[in-house]
């Protein structure tokens, strides 16, 4: 069963170890699910920010071309 539980625990309560194992797997699954949700939220926020930066960069690029046209006329 493993080195983490004593032999007495295995001998007296064999079902306890099974339930403990299932509980630990459920805790691990919950931790992974929460981590994935948090990562998804962070990436979504980052994507929205990058879209804003991209729109600003495009606007600045257009203004730069307008300034160049004005300077060529002068």
PDB file of C-alpha atoms in Angstrom:
ATOM      1  CA  UNK A   1       0.000   0.000   0.000  1.00  0.00           C
ATOM      2  CA  UNK A   2       2.859   2.379   0.539  1.00  0.00           C
ATOM      3  CA  UNK A   3       5.316   3.608   3.126  1.00  0.00           C
ATOM      4  CA  UNK A   4       3.146   6.504   4.338  1.00  0.00           C
ATOM      5  CA  UNK A   5       0.667   4.576   6.474  1.00  0.00           C
ATOM      6  CA  UNK A   6       1.442   2.131   9.220  1.00  0.00           C
ATOM      7  CA  UNK A   7       0.738  -1.591   8.911  1.00  0.00           C
ATOM      8  CA  UNK A   8      -1.705  -1.292  11.812  1.00  0.00           C
ATOM      9  CA  UNK A   9      -3.841   1.130   9.822  1.00  0.00           C
ATOM     10  CA  UNK A  10      -3.929  -1.306   6.884  1.00  0.00           C
ATOM     11  CA  UNK A  11      -4.834  -4.275   9.075  1.00  0.00           C
ATOM     12  CA  UNK A  12      -7.568  -2.561  11.087  1.00  0.00           C
ATOM     13  CA  UNK A  13      -9.312  -0.453   8.443  1.00  0.00           C
ATOM     14  CA  UNK A  14      -8.722  -1.634   4.871  1.00  0.00           C
ATOM     15  CA  UNK A  15     -11.606   0.472   3.492  1.00  0.00           C
ATOM     16  CA  UNK A  16     -10.221   3.622   5.084  1.00  0.00           C
ATOM     17  CA  UNK A  17      -7.157   3.589   2.841  1.00  0.00           C
ATOM     18  CA  UNK A  18      -9.338   3.256  -0.253  1.00  0.00           C
ATOM     19  CA  UNK A  19     -11.483   6.204   0.797  1.00  0.00           C
ATOM     20  CA  UNK A  20      -8.399   8.228   1.674  1.00  0.00           C
ATOM     21  CA  UNK A  21      -6.912   7.486  -1.741  1.00  0.00           C
ATOM     22  CA  UNK A  22     -10.116   8.532  -3.486  1.00  0.00           C
ATOM     23  CA  UNK A  23     -10.284  11.699  -1.373  1.00  0.00           C
ATOM     24  CA  UNK A  24      -6.697  12.615  -2.248  1.00  0.00           C
ATOM     25  CA  UNK A  25      -7.407  12.105  -5.962  1.00  0.00           C
ATOM     26  CA  UNK A  26     -10.480  14.319  -5.675  1.00  0.00           C
ATOM     27  CA  UNK A  27      -8.442  17.020  -3.948  1.00  0.00           C
ATOM     28  CA  UNK A  28      -5.823  16.779  -6.686  1.00  0.00           C
ATOM     29  CA  UNK A  29      -8.542  17.015  -9.347  1.00  0.00           C
ATOM     30  CA  UNK A  30     -10.008  20.096  -7.623  1.00  0.00           C
ATOM     31  CA  UNK A  31      -6.584  21.758  -7.455  1.00  0.00           C
ATOM     32  CA  UNK A  32      -5.952  21.080 -11.144  1.00  0.00           C
ATOM     33  CA  UNK A  33      -9.413  22.348 -12.107  1.00  0.00           C
ATOM     34  CA  UNK A  34      -8.976  25.562 -10.097  1.00  0.00           C
ATOM     35  CA  UNK A  35      -5.516  26.074 -11.590  1.00  0.00           C
ATOM     36  CA  UNK A  36      -6.837  25.606 -15.129  1.00  0.00           C
ATOM     37  CA  UNK A  37      -9.694  28.048 -14.468  1.00  0.00           C
ATOM     38  CA  UNK A  38      -7.267  30.613 -13.092  1.00  0.00           C
ATOM     39  CA  UNK A  39      -4.944  30.149 -16.063  1.00  0.00           C
ATOM     40  CA  UNK A  40      -7.867  30.534 -18.470  1.00  0.00           C
ATOM     41  CA  UNK A  41      -8.910  33.806 -16.780  1.00  0.00           C
ATOM     42  CA  UNK A  42      -5.362  35.132 -16.854  1.00  0.00           C
ATOM     43  CA  UNK A  43      -4.908  34.278 -20.518  1.00  0.00           C
ATOM     44  CA  UNK A  44      -8.255  35.825 -21.414  1.00  0.00           C
ATOM     45  CA  UNK A  45      -7.298  39.034 -19.643  1.00  0.00           C
ATOM     46  CA  UNK A  46      -3.932  39.037 -21.386  1.00  0.00           C
ATOM     47  CA  UNK A  47      -5.633  38.508 -24.765  1.00  0.00           C
ATOM     48  CA  UNK A  48      -7.948  41.481 -24.187  1.00  0.00           C
ATOM     49  CA  UNK A  49      -4.962  43.622 -23.202  1.00  0.00           C
ATOM     50  CA  UNK A  50      -3.007  42.559 -26.278  1.00  0.00           C
ATOM     51  CA  UNK A  51      -5.962  43.416 -28.517  1.00  0.00           C
ATOM     52  CA  UNK A  52      -5.991  46.900 -27.008  1.00  0.00           C
ATOM     53  CA  UNK A  53      -2.244  47.294 -27.517  1.00  0.00           C
ATOM     54  CA  UNK A  54      -2.595  46.094 -31.109  1.00  0.00           C
ATOM     55  CA  UNK A  55      -5.386  48.579 -31.806  1.00  0.00           C
ATOM     56  CA  UNK A  56      -3.308  51.414 -30.343  1.00  0.00           C
ATOM     57  CA  UNK A  57      -0.277  50.388 -32.382  1.00  0.00           C
ATOM     58  CA  UNK A  58      -2.367  50.300 -35.559  1.00  0.00           C
ATOM     59  CA  UNK A  59      -3.753  53.756 -34.770  1.00  0.00           C
ATOM     60  CA  UNK A  60      -0.238  55.129 -34.203  1.00  0.00           C
ATOM     61  CA  UNK A  61       0.970  53.539 -37.446  1.00  0.00           C
ATOM     62  CA  UNK A  62      -1.834  55.257 -39.350  1.00  0.00           C
ATOM     63  CA  UNK A  63      -1.066  58.595 -37.702  1.00  0.00           C
ATOM     64  CA  UNK A  64       2.622  58.193 -38.581  1.00  0.00           C
ATOM     65  CA  UNK A  65       1.767  57.688 -42.234  1.00  0.00           C
ATOM     66  CA  UNK A  66      -0.469  60.795 -42.107  1.00  0.00           C
ATOM     67  CA  UNK A  67       2.379  62.837 -40.594  1.00  0.00           C
ATOM     68  CA  UNK A  68       4.735  61.613 -43.300  1.00  0.00           C
ATOM     69  CA  UNK A  69       2.283  62.685 -45.995  1.00  0.00           C
ATOM     70  CA  UNK A  70       1.962  66.157 -44.398  1.00  0.00           C
ATOM     71  CA  UNK A  71       5.752  66.499 -44.177  1.00  0.00           C
ATOM     72  CA  UNK A  72       6.152  65.525 -47.848  1.00  0.00           C
ATOM     73  CA  UNK A  73       3.674  68.235 -48.826  1.00  0.00           C
ATOM     74  CA  UNK A  74       5.539  70.847 -46.839  1.00  0.00           C
TER      75      UNK A  74
END
